[in-house]
CSV table of C-alpha atoms and ligand atoms in Angstrom, one decimal:
chain,number,residue,atom,x,y,z
A,1,MET,CA,-48.5,-20.2,-29.1
A,2,ASN,CA,-50.5,-18.9,-32.1
A,3,LEU,CA,-54.3,-19.3,-31.8
A,4,ASN,CA,-56.4,-19.5,-34.9
A,5,LEU,CA,-60.1,-19.8,-35.5
A,6,THR,CA,-61.1,-22.0,-38.4
A,7,THR,CA,-64.0,-23.8,-39.9
A,8,LYS,CA,-62.0,-26.1,-42.2
A,9,ASN,CA,-59.9,-29.2,-41.5
A,10,THR,CA,-56.4,-27.6,-41.2
A,11,GLY,CA,-54.2,-30.7,-41.7
A,12,ALA,CA,-52.4,-29.8,-38.5
A,13,ASP,CA,-49.7,-32.2,-37.1
A,14,VAL,CA,-52.0,-33.5,-34.3
A,15,GLU,CA,-55.6,-33.6,-33.3
A,16,ILE,CA,-56.6,-33.0,-29.7
A,17,ILE,CA,-59.7,-35.0,-28.7
A,18,LEU,CA,-61.7,-34.5,-25.5
A,19,VAL,CA,-63.2,-37.7,-24.2
A,20,LYS,CA,-66.4,-36.5,-22.5
A,21,ASN,CA,-68.2,-38.3,-19.7
A,22,LYS,CA,-65.6,-41.1,-19.9
A,23,LYS,CA,-67.3,-42.2,-23.2
A,24,ILE,CA,-64.6,-43.2,-25.6
A,25,LYS,CA,-65.9,-42.9,-29.1
A,26,SER,CA,-62.9,-43.7,-31.3
A,27,ASP,CA,-59.8,-45.8,-31.0
A,28,ALA,CA,-61.5,-47.5,-28.1
A,29,LYS,CA,-59.6,-50.8,-28.3
A,30,LEU,CA,-56.2,-49.1,-28.4
A,31,LEU,CA,-57.0,-46.6,-25.6
A,32,GLU,CA,-58.4,-49.4,-23.4
A,33,SER,CA,-55.3,-51.5,-24.0
A,34,ILE,CA,-53.1,-48.7,-22.7
A,35,GLY,CA,-55.4,-48.2,-19.7
A,36,PHE,CA,-56.9,-44.8,-20.7
A,37,THR,CA,-60.3,-44.3,-19.1
A,38,GLY,CA,-61.0,-40.6,-19.7
A,39,LYS,CA,-60.7,-39.4,-16.2
A,40,ASP,CA,-60.0,-35.7,-15.6
A,41,GLU,CA,-56.4,-34.7,-16.3
A,42,GLU,CA,-55.7,-38.1,-17.9
A,43,CYS,CA,-54.0,-37.6,-21.2
A,44,VAL,CA,-52.3,-39.8,-23.8
A,45,LEU,CA,-50.4,-39.0,-27.0
A,46,LEU,CA,-50.8,-41.6,-29.8
A,47,PRO,CA,-47.9,-40.5,-32.0
A,48,GLU,CA,-48.6,-42.8,-34.9
A,49,LEU,CA,-52.2,-41.8,-35.1
A,50,LYS,CA,-51.2,-38.2,-34.4
A,51,LYS,CA,-53.8,-37.8,-31.7
A,52,ILE,CA,-53.9,-36.5,-28.2
A,53,TYR,CA,-56.7,-37.9,-26.1
A,54,VAL,CA,-57.6,-36.1,-22.9
A,55,GLY,CA,-60.3,-36.8,-20.3
A,56,CYS,CA,-63.1,-34.3,-19.6
A,57,GLU,CA,-65.4,-36.0,-17.0
A,58,GLU,CA,-67.9,-33.1,-16.8
A,59,PRO,CA,-68.2,-31.4,-20.1
A,60,LYS,CA,-71.1,-29.3,-18.8
A,61,ASP,CA,-68.7,-27.7,-16.3
A,62,LYS,CA,-66.6,-25.1,-18.1
A,63,GLU,CA,-63.8,-25.6,-15.6
A,64,SER,CA,-63.6,-29.2,-16.6
A,65,ILE,CA,-63.2,-28.2,-20.3
A,66,LYS,CA,-60.5,-25.7,-19.4
A,67,ILE,CA,-58.5,-28.2,-17.4
A,68,ALA,CA,-58.8,-30.8,-20.1
A,69,VAL,CA,-57.6,-28.4,-22.8
A,70,ALA,CA,-54.8,-27.1,-20.6
A,71,THR,CA,-53.6,-30.7,-19.9
A,72,ALA,CA,-53.6,-31.4,-23.7
A,73,ILE,CA,-51.6,-28.3,-24.6
A,74,LYS,CA,-49.0,-29.3,-22.0
A,75,LYS,CA,-48.7,-32.7,-23.6
A,76,LEU,CA,-48.3,-31.1,-27.0
A,77,ASN,CA,-45.6,-28.8,-25.7
A,78,SER,CA,-43.6,-31.9,-24.6
A,79,THR,CA,-43.4,-33.0,-28.2
A,80,ASN,CA,-41.9,-31.6,-31.4
A,81,PHE,CA,-45.2,-31.5,-33.2
A,82,LYS,CA,-45.7,-27.9,-34.4
A,83,SER,CA,-49.4,-27.6,-34.8
A,84,ALA,CA,-52.7,-29.0,-33.4
A,85,THR,CA,-56.4,-28.9,-34.1
A,86,ILE,CA,-59.1,-28.9,-31.5
A,87,LYS,CA,-62.8,-29.0,-32.2
A,88,SER,CA,-65.2,-26.8,-30.3
A,89,LYS,CA,-68.9,-27.0,-30.8
A,90,ASP,CA,-69.8,-24.7,-28.0
A,91,ASN,CA,-68.0,-23.1,-25.0
A,92,LEU,CA,-65.4,-21.5,-27.3
A,93,SER,CA,-64.2,-19.2,-24.6
A,94,SER,CA,-63.4,-22.1,-22.3
A,95,TYR,CA,-61.3,-23.7,-24.9
A,96,ILE,CA,-59.4,-20.5,-25.4
A,97,GLU,CA,-58.9,-20.0,-21.7
A,98,GLY,CA,-57.7,-23.6,-21.3
A,99,LEU,CA,-55.2,-23.1,-24.1
A,100,GLU,CA,-54.0,-19.6,-23.2
A,101,LEU,CA,-53.8,-20.0,-19.4
A,102,GLY,CA,-52.6,-23.7,-19.5
A,103,ASN,CA,-49.8,-22.7,-21.9
A,104,TYR,CA,-48.4,-20.1,-19.5
A,105,THR,CA,-44.9,-20.6,-18.1
A,106,PHE,CA,-42.6,-18.2,-16.4
A,107,THR,CA,-39.1,-18.7,-17.7
A,108,LYS,CA,-37.5,-15.2,-17.3
A,109,TYR,CA,-34.9,-16.5,-14.8
A,110,LYS,CA,-33.9,-19.7,-16.6
A,111,SER,CA,-30.5,-19.2,-18.2
A,112,LYS,CA,-31.2,-21.8,-20.9
A,113,GLN,CA,-34.3,-20.6,-22.8
A,114,ASP,CA,-36.4,-23.2,-24.6
A,115,GLU,CA,-35.7,-22.9,-28.3
A,116,LYS,CA,-38.7,-24.8,-29.6
A,117,ASP,CA,-40.9,-23.1,-32.2
A,118,GLU,CA,-44.1,-21.5,-31.3
A,119,LYS,CA,-47.0,-23.9,-31.8
A,120,ASN,CA,-49.9,-23.2,-34.1
A,121,ILE,CA,-53.2,-24.1,-32.6
A,122,TYR,CA,-56.4,-24.2,-34.7
A,123,ILE,CA,-59.7,-24.2,-32.9
A,124,GLN,CA,-62.2,-25.7,-35.4
A,125,VAL,CA,-65.7,-24.3,-35.0
A,126,GLU,CA,-68.8,-24.9,-37.1
A,127,ASN,CA,-69.1,-21.4,-38.4
A,128,ILE,CA,-67.5,-18.0,-37.8
A,129,ASP,CA,-69.8,-15.0,-37.4
A,130,LYS,CA,-69.3,-11.6,-35.8
A,131,ASP,CA,-70.2,-12.9,-32.4
A,132,ILE,CA,-67.8,-15.8,-32.5
A,133,GLN,CA,-65.0,-13.6,-33.8
A,134,LYS,CA,-65.8,-11.1,-30.9
A,135,GLU,CA,-65.8,-13.9,-28.3
A,136,PHE,CA,-62.5,-15.1,-29.7
A,137,GLU,CA,-60.8,-11.7,-29.6
A,138,GLU,CA,-62.2,-10.7,-26.2
A,139,THR,CA,-61.2,-14.0,-24.5
A,140,ILE,CA,-57.7,-13.7,-25.8
A,141,ALA,CA,-57.5,-10.1,-24.5
A,142,ILE,CA,-58.7,-11.3,-21.1
A,143,CYS,CA,-56.2,-14.2,-21.0
A,144,ASP,CA,-53.4,-11.8,-22.1
A,145,ALA,CA,-54.4,-9.6,-19.1
A,146,VAL,CA,-54.3,-12.6,-16.7
A,147,ASN,CA,-50.9,-13.7,-18.0
A,148,LEU,CA,-49.5,-10.2,-17.8
A,149,THR,CA,-50.6,-10.0,-14.2
A,150,LYS,CA,-48.9,-13.4,-13.6
A,151,ASP,CA,-45.7,-12.0,-15.1
A,152,PHE,CA,-45.7,-9.0,-12.8
A,153,VAL,CA,-46.3,-11.1,-9.7
A,154,ASN,CA,-43.8,-13.7,-10.6
A,155,THR,CA,-41.0,-11.2,-11.2
A,156,ALA,CA,-38.4,-11.0,-8.4
A,157,PRO,CA,-38.7,-8.1,-6.0
A,158,ASP,CA,-35.4,-6.6,-7.0
A,159,ASP,CA,-36.6,-6.4,-10.6
A,160,PHE,CA,-40.1,-5.2,-9.7
A,161,PHE,CA,-40.2,-2.4,-7.2
A,162,PRO,CA,-42.6,0.6,-7.1
A,163,ASP,CA,-40.8,2.6,-9.9
A,164,ILE,CA,-40.9,-0.4,-12.2
A,165,MET,CA,-44.6,-1.0,-11.4
A,166,ALA,CA,-45.2,2.7,-12.4
A,167,LYS,CA,-43.2,2.2,-15.6
A,168,GLU,CA,-45.3,-0.9,-16.5
A,169,ALA,CA,-48.4,1.2,-15.8
A,170,ILE,CA,-47.2,3.9,-18.2
A,171,LYS,CA,-46.6,1.2,-20.8
A,172,ILE,CA,-50.1,-0.1,-20.4
A,173,ALA,CA,-51.5,3.4,-20.7
A,174,LYS,CA,-49.6,4.1,-23.9
A,175,GLU,CA,-50.6,0.8,-25.5
A,176,ASN,CA,-54.3,1.2,-24.6
A,177,SER,CA,-54.7,5.0,-24.8
A,178,LEU,CA,-55.4,5.4,-21.1
A,179,GLU,CA,-54.7,8.5,-19.0
A,180,CYS,CA,-51.9,7.8,-16.5
A,181,LYS,CA,-50.8,9.7,-13.4
A,182,ILE,CA,-47.8,8.6,-11.4
A,183,LEU,CA,-47.8,10.4,-8.0
A,184,ASP,CA,-44.6,10.5,-5.9
A,185,GLU,CA,-43.9,10.8,-2.2
A,186,ASP,CA,-44.1,14.6,-2.4
A,187,TYR,CA,-47.7,14.3,-3.5
A,188,LEU,CA,-48.4,11.7,-0.8
A,189,GLU,CA,-47.0,14.1,1.8
A,190,LYS,CA,-48.8,17.2,0.6
A,191,ASN,CA,-52.1,15.2,0.5
A,192,GLY,CA,-51.8,13.7,4.0
A,193,MET,CA,-51.4,10.1,2.8
A,194,ASN,CA,-49.2,9.4,5.9
A,195,ALA,CA,-50.3,5.8,6.4
A,196,MET,CA,-49.1,4.8,2.9
A,197,LEU,CA,-45.9,6.8,3.3
A,198,ALA,CA,-45.0,5.2,6.6
A,199,VAL,CA,-45.1,1.7,5.2
A,200,GLY,CA,-42.6,2.6,2.5
A,201,ARG,CA,-40.3,4.7,4.6
A,202,ALA,CA,-37.5,2.2,5.3
A,203,SER,CA,-37.3,1.0,1.7
A,204,ARG,CA,-34.6,2.3,-0.7
A,205,HIS,CA,-37.4,2.4,-3.3
A,206,LYS,CA,-39.7,5.4,-3.2
A,207,SER,CA,-43.4,4.7,-3.0
A,208,LYS,CA,-45.6,5.5,-6.0
A,209,LEU,CA,-49.3,6.0,-6.4
A,210,ILE,CA,-50.4,4.9,-9.8
A,211,HIS,CA,-53.7,6.2,-11.3
A,212,LEU,CA,-54.8,4.9,-14.7
A,213,THR,CA,-58.1,6.0,-16.3
A,214,TYR,CA,-60.1,4.5,-19.1
A,215,LYS,CA,-62.8,6.7,-20.6
A,216,PRO,CA,-65.1,4.9,-23.2
A,217,LYS,CA,-65.9,6.5,-26.5
A,218,LYS,CA,-69.6,6.1,-25.8
A,219,LYS,CA,-71.1,7.9,-22.8
A,220,ALA,CA,-70.2,6.0,-19.6
A,221,LYS,CA,-73.1,4.3,-17.8
A,222,TYR,CA,-71.0,3.5,-14.7
A,223,LYS,CA,-68.0,4.9,-13.0
A,224,ILE,CA,-65.8,2.4,-11.3
A,225,ALA,CA,-62.6,2.6,-9.1
A,226,LEU,CA,-60.3,-0.3,-8.7
A,227,VAL,CA,-57.8,0.0,-5.9
A,228,GLY,CA,-54.9,-2.5,-5.6
A,229,LYS,CA,-52.4,-3.4,-2.9
A,230,GLY,CA,-49.1,-3.2,-4.6
A,231,LEU,CA,-46.6,-4.3,-2.0
A,232,THR,CA,-43.7,-5.1,-4.2
A,233,TYR,CA,-42.2,-6.8,-1.2
A,234,ASP,CA,-43.5,-7.5,2.3
A,235,SER,CA,-40.8,-8.4,4.7
A,236,GLY,CA,-43.2,-7.6,7.6
A,237,GLY,CA,-41.2,-4.5,8.5
A,238,LEU,CA,-40.0,-4.4,12.1
A,239,SER,CA,-42.7,-6.9,13.0
A,240,LEU,CA,-40.5,-9.1,10.8
A,241,LYS,CA,-41.9,-12.2,9.2
A,242,PRO,CA,-40.3,-15.5,10.2
A,243,ALA,CA,-38.0,-16.8,7.4
A,244,ASP,CA,-40.5,-19.4,6.1
A,245,PHE,CA,-43.3,-16.9,5.9
A,246,MET,CA,-41.3,-14.3,4.0
A,247,VAL,CA,-40.6,-16.6,1.0
A,248,SER,CA,-43.2,-15.7,-1.7
A,249,MET,CA,-43.9,-12.2,-0.4
A,250,LYS,CA,-43.0,-10.9,-3.8
A,251,SER,CA,-46.6,-11.9,-4.5
A,252,ASP,CA,-47.9,-9.1,-2.2
A,253,LYS,CA,-48.2,-7.0,-5.3
A,254,SER,CA,-50.9,-9.3,-6.7
A,255,GLY,CA,-53.8,-6.9,-6.0
A,256,GLY,CA,-52.1,-4.0,-7.7
A,257,SER,CA,-50.9,-6.3,-10.6
A,258,ALA,CA,-54.5,-7.5,-11.1
A,259,VAL,CA,-55.6,-3.9,-11.3
A,260,LEU,CA,-53.0,-3.2,-14.0
A,261,GLY,CA,-54.0,-6.4,-15.8
A,262,ILE,CA,-57.6,-5.4,-15.8
A,263,MET,CA,-56.7,-1.9,-17.2
A,264,SER,CA,-54.7,-3.5,-20.0
A,265,ALA,CA,-57.8,-5.4,-21.2
A,266,ILE,CA,-60.5,-2.8,-20.6
A,267,SER,CA,-60.2,-0.9,-23.9
A,268,ALA,CA,-60.3,-4.1,-25.9
A,269,LEU,CA,-63.7,-4.9,-24.4
A,270,ASP,CA,-65.3,-1.7,-25.5
A,271,LEU,CA,-67.7,-1.4,-22.5
A,272,PRO,CA,-69.7,1.8,-21.6
A,273,ILE,CA,-67.9,2.2,-18.3
A,274,GLU,CA,-65.3,4.7,-17.0
A,275,VAL,CA,-62.7,2.7,-15.0
A,276,HIS,CA,-60.0,4.1,-12.7
A,277,GLY,CA,-57.2,1.8,-11.7
A,278,ILE,CA,-55.3,3.0,-8.6
A,279,VAL,CA,-52.3,1.1,-7.2
A,280,GLY,CA,-50.4,1.8,-4.0
A,281,ALA,CA,-46.9,0.6,-5.0
A,282,VAL,CA,-44.8,0.3,-1.8
A,283,GLU,CA,-42.0,-1.9,-0.3
A,284,ASN,CA,-42.3,-2.8,3.4
A,285,MET,CA,-38.7,-3.1,4.8
A,286,ILE,CA,-36.7,-2.7,8.0
A,287,GLY,CA,-34.2,-0.1,8.9
A,288,GLY,CA,-33.4,2.9,11.1
A,289,ASP,CA,-36.1,4.8,9.3
A,290,ALA,CA,-38.8,2.1,9.5
A,291,TYR,CA,-42.2,2.8,11.0
A,292,LYS,CA,-42.8,1.1,14.3
A,293,PRO,CA,-45.3,-0.7,16.4
A,294,ASP,CA,-46.7,2.1,18.7
A,295,ASP,CA,-46.5,4.8,16.0
A,296,VAL,CA,-49.8,6.6,15.4
A,297,LEU,CA,-50.4,7.5,11.8
A,298,VAL,CA,-52.9,10.0,10.4
A,299,ALA,CA,-54.5,8.8,7.2
A,300,LYS,CA,-55.8,11.0,4.3
A,301,ASN,CA,-59.3,11.2,5.8
A,302,GLY,CA,-58.0,12.3,9.2
A,303,THR,CA,-58.5,8.9,10.9
A,304,THR,CA,-55.7,8.2,13.4
A,305,ILE,CA,-54.3,4.6,13.3
A,306,GLU,CA,-52.4,3.0,16.1
A,307,VAL,CA,-49.8,0.7,14.6
A,308,ARG,CA,-49.5,-2.5,16.6
A,309,ASN,CA,-48.0,-4.6,13.9
A,310,THR,CA,-46.0,-3.4,10.9
A,311,ASP,CA,-46.8,-6.6,9.0
A,312,ALA,CA,-50.5,-5.4,8.8
A,313,GLU,CA,-49.2,-2.9,6.2
A,314,GLY,CA,-51.5,-3.6,3.3
A,315,ARG,CA,-54.5,-2.1,5.0
A,316,LEU,CA,-52.5,1.1,5.7
A,317,VAL,CA,-51.6,1.5,2.1
A,318,LEU,CA,-55.2,0.7,1.0
A,319,ALA,CA,-56.7,3.1,3.5
A,320,ASP,CA,-55.0,6.1,1.9
A,321,CYS,CA,-55.6,4.8,-1.6
A,322,LEU,CA,-59.3,4.2,-1.0
A,323,CYS,CA,-59.5,7.8,0.4
A,324,TYR,CA,-57.7,9.1,-2.7
A,325,ALA,CA,-60.1,7.3,-5.0
A,326,GLN,CA,-63.2,8.7,-3.3
A,327,ASP,CA,-61.7,12.3,-3.0
A,328,GLU,CA,-60.5,12.4,-6.6
A,329,ILE,CA,-63.3,10.7,-8.5
A,330,LYS,CA,-66.7,12.1,-8.3
A,331,ASP,CA,-70.0,10.1,-8.3
A,332,LEU,CA,-68.5,6.6,-8.2
A,333,ASP,CA,-70.9,3.7,-8.8
A,334,TYR,CA,-68.5,0.9,-7.6
A,335,ILE,CA,-65.3,0.7,-5.6
A,336,PHE,CA,-63.5,-2.6,-5.6
A,337,ASP,CA,-60.2,-3.2,-3.8
A,338,TYR,CA,-57.9,-6.2,-4.5
A,339,ALA,CA,-55.3,-7.3,-1.9
A,340,THR,CA,-53.3,-10.3,-0.7
A,341,LEU,CA,-54.4,-8.9,2.7
A,342,THR,CA,-54.4,-11.7,5.2
A,343,GLY,CA,-53.0,-15.1,5.9
A,344,ALA,CA,-56.2,-15.6,7.8
A,345,CYS,CA,-58.2,-15.6,4.6
A,346,VAL,CA,-56.1,-18.5,3.3
A,347,VAL,CA,-56.5,-20.4,6.6
A,348,GLY,CA,-60.3,-19.8,6.5
A,349,VAL,CA,-61.1,-20.8,2.9
A,350,GLY,CA,-58.0,-22.5,1.5
A,351,HIS,CA,-55.6,-21.6,-1.2
A,352,TYR,CA,-58.0,-21.5,-4.2
A,353,THR,CA,-60.7,-19.2,-3.0
A,354,SER,CA,-61.0,-15.4,-2.6
A,355,GLY,CA,-62.8,-13.8,0.3
A,356,ILE,CA,-65.4,-11.2,-0.7
A,357,MET,CA,-66.4,-8.6,1.9
A,358,GLY,CA,-68.3,-5.4,2.2
A,359,ASN,CA,-71.5,-3.8,3.6
A,360,ASN,CA,-73.7,-4.6,0.7
A,361,THR,CA,-74.7,-8.3,1.0
A,362,GLN,CA,-76.5,-8.3,-2.4
A,363,LEU,CA,-73.6,-6.8,-4.2
A,364,ASN,CA,-71.2,-9.3,-2.5
A,365,HIS,CA,-73.4,-12.2,-3.8
A,366,LYS,CA,-73.7,-10.8,-7.3
A,367,PHE,CA,-70.0,-10.4,-7.5
A,368,ILE,CA,-69.4,-13.9,-6.3
A,369,GLU,CA,-71.8,-15.3,-8.9
A,370,HIS,CA,-69.9,-13.6,-11.7
A,371,SER,CA,-66.6,-14.7,-10.2
A,372,LEU,CA,-67.7,-18.3,-10.3
A,373,GLU,CA,-69.0,-17.9,-13.8
A,374,ALA,CA,-65.6,-16.6,-14.8
A,375,GLY,CA,-63.8,-19.6,-13.2
A,376,GLU,CA,-62.6,-18.0,-10.1
A,377,LEU,CA,-63.6,-19.4,-6.7
A,378,ALA,CA,-64.9,-16.8,-4.3
A,379,THR,CA,-67.0,-16.8,-1.1
A,380,THR,CA,-68.5,-14.2,1.2
A,381,LEU,CA,-66.9,-13.5,4.6
A,382,PRO,CA,-69.6,-11.5,6.4
A,383,PHE,CA,-68.9,-8.5,8.6
A,384,ASN,CA,-70.4,-8.5,12.1
A,385,ARG,CA,-70.8,-6.0,15.0
A,386,TYR,CA,-68.8,-8.1,17.5
A,387,LEU,CA,-65.6,-8.4,15.4
A,388,ARG,CA,-65.9,-4.7,14.6
A,389,LYS,CA,-65.2,-3.9,18.2
A,390,THR,CA,-61.9,-5.9,18.1
A,391,ILE,CA,-60.1,-3.2,16.1
A,392,LYS,CA,-60.8,-0.4,18.5
A,393,SER,CA,-57.8,1.4,19.9
A,394,GLU,CA,-57.3,2.8,23.4
A,395,ILE,CA,-55.2,5.7,22.1
A,396,ALA,CA,-56.2,6.4,18.5
A,397,ASP,CA,-59.3,6.1,16.4
A,398,ILE,CA,-58.5,2.5,15.3
A,399,SER,CA,-55.8,-0.1,15.6
A,400,ASN,CA,-54.2,-1.8,12.6
A,401,ILE,CA,-54.7,-5.3,14.1
A,402,ALA,CA,-57.5,-6.9,16.0
A,403,ASN,CA,-57.3,-7.9,19.7
A,404,THR,CA,-58.4,-11.5,18.8
A,405,ARG,CA,-56.6,-14.2,17.0
A,406,TYR,CA,-59.6,-15.2,15.0
A,407,GLY,CA,-61.5,-13.8,12.0
A,408,GLY,CA,-58.4,-11.9,10.8
A,409,ALA,CA,-59.7,-11.6,7.2
A,410,ILE,CA,-62.9,-10.0,8.3
A,411,THR,CA,-61.3,-7.7,10.8
A,412,ALA,CA,-58.9,-6.5,8.1
A,413,GLY,CA,-61.9,-5.9,5.8
A,414,MET,CA,-63.7,-4.0,8.6
A,415,PHE,CA,-60.6,-1.9,9.1
A,416,LEU,CA,-60.8,-0.8,5.5
A,417,ASP,CA,-64.5,0.1,6.0
A,418,ASN,CA,-63.3,3.0,8.2
A,419,PHE,CA,-62.0,4.6,5.0
A,420,ILE,CA,-65.2,4.3,3.0
A,421,LYS,CA,-67.4,7.4,3.0
A,422,ASP,CA,-71.0,7.0,4.1
A,423,LYS,CA,-72.3,7.6,0.6
A,424,ASN,CA,-70.2,4.9,-0.8
A,425,LYS,CA,-70.8,2.2,1.9
A,426,ASP,CA,-73.0,0.1,-0.4
A,427,LYS,CA,-70.8,0.6,-3.5
A,428,TRP,CA,-67.6,-1.0,-2.1
A,429,ILE,CA,-66.3,-4.6,-2.2
A,430,HIS,CA,-63.1,-5.8,-0.7
A,431,ILE,CA,-61.5,-8.8,-2.3
A,432,ASP,CA,-58.9,-10.7,-0.3
A,433,ILE,CA,-57.0,-12.7,-2.9
A,434,ALA,CA,-54.2,-13.9,-0.5
A,435,GLY,CA,-55.0,-17.6,-1.3
A,436,PRO,CA,-55.4,-17.9,-5.1
A,437,ALA,CA,-53.1,-15.0,-6.2
A,438,TYR,CA,-49.9,-17.2,-5.6
A,439,VAL,CA,-49.7,-20.9,-5.0
A,440,GLU,CA,-46.4,-22.7,-5.0
A,441,SER,CA,-47.8,-25.7,-6.9
A,442,ALA,CA,-49.7,-26.0,-10.1
A,443,TRP,CA,-53.5,-26.4,-9.8
A,444,GLY,CA,-56.1,-27.0,-12.6
A,445,TYR,CA,-55.0,-24.9,-15.6
A,446,ASN,CA,-52.9,-22.6,-13.3
A,447,SER,CA,-49.2,-23.0,-13.4
A,448,VAL,CA,-47.0,-22.8,-10.3
A,449,GLY,CA,-46.8,-19.3,-8.8
A,450,ALA,CA,-49.0,-16.4,-9.8
A,451,SER,CA,-52.5,-17.1,-11.1
A,452,GLY,CA,-53.7,-13.6,-12.1
A,453,ALA,CA,-56.5,-13.8,-9.5
A,454,GLY,CA,-59.0,-11.0,-9.6
A,455,VAL,CA,-58.8,-10.2,-13.3
A,456,ARG,CA,-61.4,-12.6,-14.8
A,457,MET,CA,-63.9,-12.2,-12.0
A,458,SER,CA,-63.9,-8.4,-12.4
A,459,ILE,CA,-64.2,-8.4,-16.2
A,460,GLU,CA,-67.1,-10.8,-16.0
A,461,PHE,CA,-68.8,-8.5,-13.5
A,462,PHE,CA,-68.3,-5.5,-15.8
A,463,LYS,CA,-69.6,-7.3,-18.9
A,464,ASN,CA,-72.8,-8.0,-17.0
A,465,LEU,CA,-73.5,-4.5,-15.8
B,1,BES,N1,-49.2,-9.9,2.8
B,1,BES,C1,-49.6,-10.4,4.1
B,1,BES,C2,-50.8,-11.4,4.0
B,1,BES,C3,-50.5,-12.7,3.3
B,1,BES,C4,-50.1,-13.8,4.0
B,1,BES,C5,-50.6,-12.8,1.9
B,1,BES,C6,-49.9,-15.0,3.3
B,1,BES,C7,-50.4,-14.0,1.3
B,1,BES,C8,-50.0,-15.1,2.0
B,1,BES,C9,-50.1,-9.3,5.0
B,1,BES,O1,-49.5,-8.1,4.8
B,1,BES,C10,-49.8,-9.7,6.4
B,1,BES,O2,-48.7,-10.0,6.7
B,1,BES,N2,-50.9,-9.9,7.2
B,1,BES,C11,-50.8,-10.3,8.5
B,1,BES,C12,-51.8,-9.5,9.4
B,1,BES,C13,-51.6,-9.7,10.8
B,1,BES,C14,-50.3,-9.1,11.3
B,1,BES,C15,-52.7,-9.1,11.5
B,1,BES,C16,-51.1,-11.8,8.6
B,1,BES,O3,-52.0,-12.3,7.8
B,1,BES,O4,-50.5,-12.5,9.3
B,2,ZN,ZN1,-47.7,-7.9,5.9
B,3,ZN,ZN1,-48.7,-7.7,2.9
């Protein structure tokens, strides 16, 4: 799809028309005769009139616009028309998101590739000034980042293991003039990152620690570390997942993929922030060399961890990566981590919402506000003193699972808190994206599979710093 911004009537093949508040303003008789009422996700093509009508029940809600536009672009894609115009008086970025995200498909593994020409889409606005042009370009950069994240997550685990993830990071660094460090298992060993190392031990793929850095041309006002769980596959390890739960665990790299996605867009946004993207790329497998329940691991900060379940591996990888970020980067203002960390988070808040955790209630709420503004559902999952006791260990400093069945998203978040230095307690947010990162059916303008969760919420937060 080619997106163009225009002020003129372009004479495109088709016009896309949003019917707002169920008020049909043109072709009313015809639309009524075919039963079109303008409900959300309702869409008709009138081929002879060369018009696509789509419902947008709540035009004040940006999500409603995005869903309408996404529905229309899918309709257009089912035809041989080559171009379309859509008018946007305001909310330009919502139109762009609806088009760019709604148009996404993942066809890498289809042996017959669709040979239809790329569509030309013209967004017709009243005038184009510097601000509009900037909004246009930035929104496309953000959508490209979301779609890149989806591509990573959707790729099969045998085609996307830690070394490939590292290569993708190097590519992003080259294209965006970022610094890039790829640290191997020797580094992890020398630096006491034994929790992360243990998780990857039974895999034929060596673990990688990825560290990308963006430094702005202007003086940075804030220094931010983004840490991502990059489990390129999570079989559960010796605490093996049941067959039905293992399917889709290629998506356990979603946190790390979101971090790479964010880093791919950050230079296009030209913000006065220094951003570090750190990804623990690891595969959790079984084998004679696998780490075991009953093992005790010593993390980078010296904390000893009793392993009671090898499927609670993400927190082990993140523990060392969070320590790395705080040891290697001085004077951080914010530390965010992104992870498909717990099934409990999905049970608690459903598939479409991320769980936001941390010690700083105000920061949690501020982050959620920006997330909702960006079109990503998120809610706070508060820590408490009682659940904190459930991850105590009899033989080590801490256990990698709680002794209760309930509140698993929160206990996982509080496990991570053990690896946040006192001076950083208020600067850290943990984002459990286990629900929205990967859904095996399409929802709104998100296609089946990966959604790129974490990317838009974070960029919206950065823009508002
Ligand atoms: N990657 C999973 C969490 C997950 C589950 C993500 C479903 C997406 C969808 C994580 O590593 C895991 O297995 N967590 C366990 C923790 C438990 C052993 C304490 C879980 O949620 O069951
Ligand atoms: Zn797991
Ligand atoms: Zn996992």
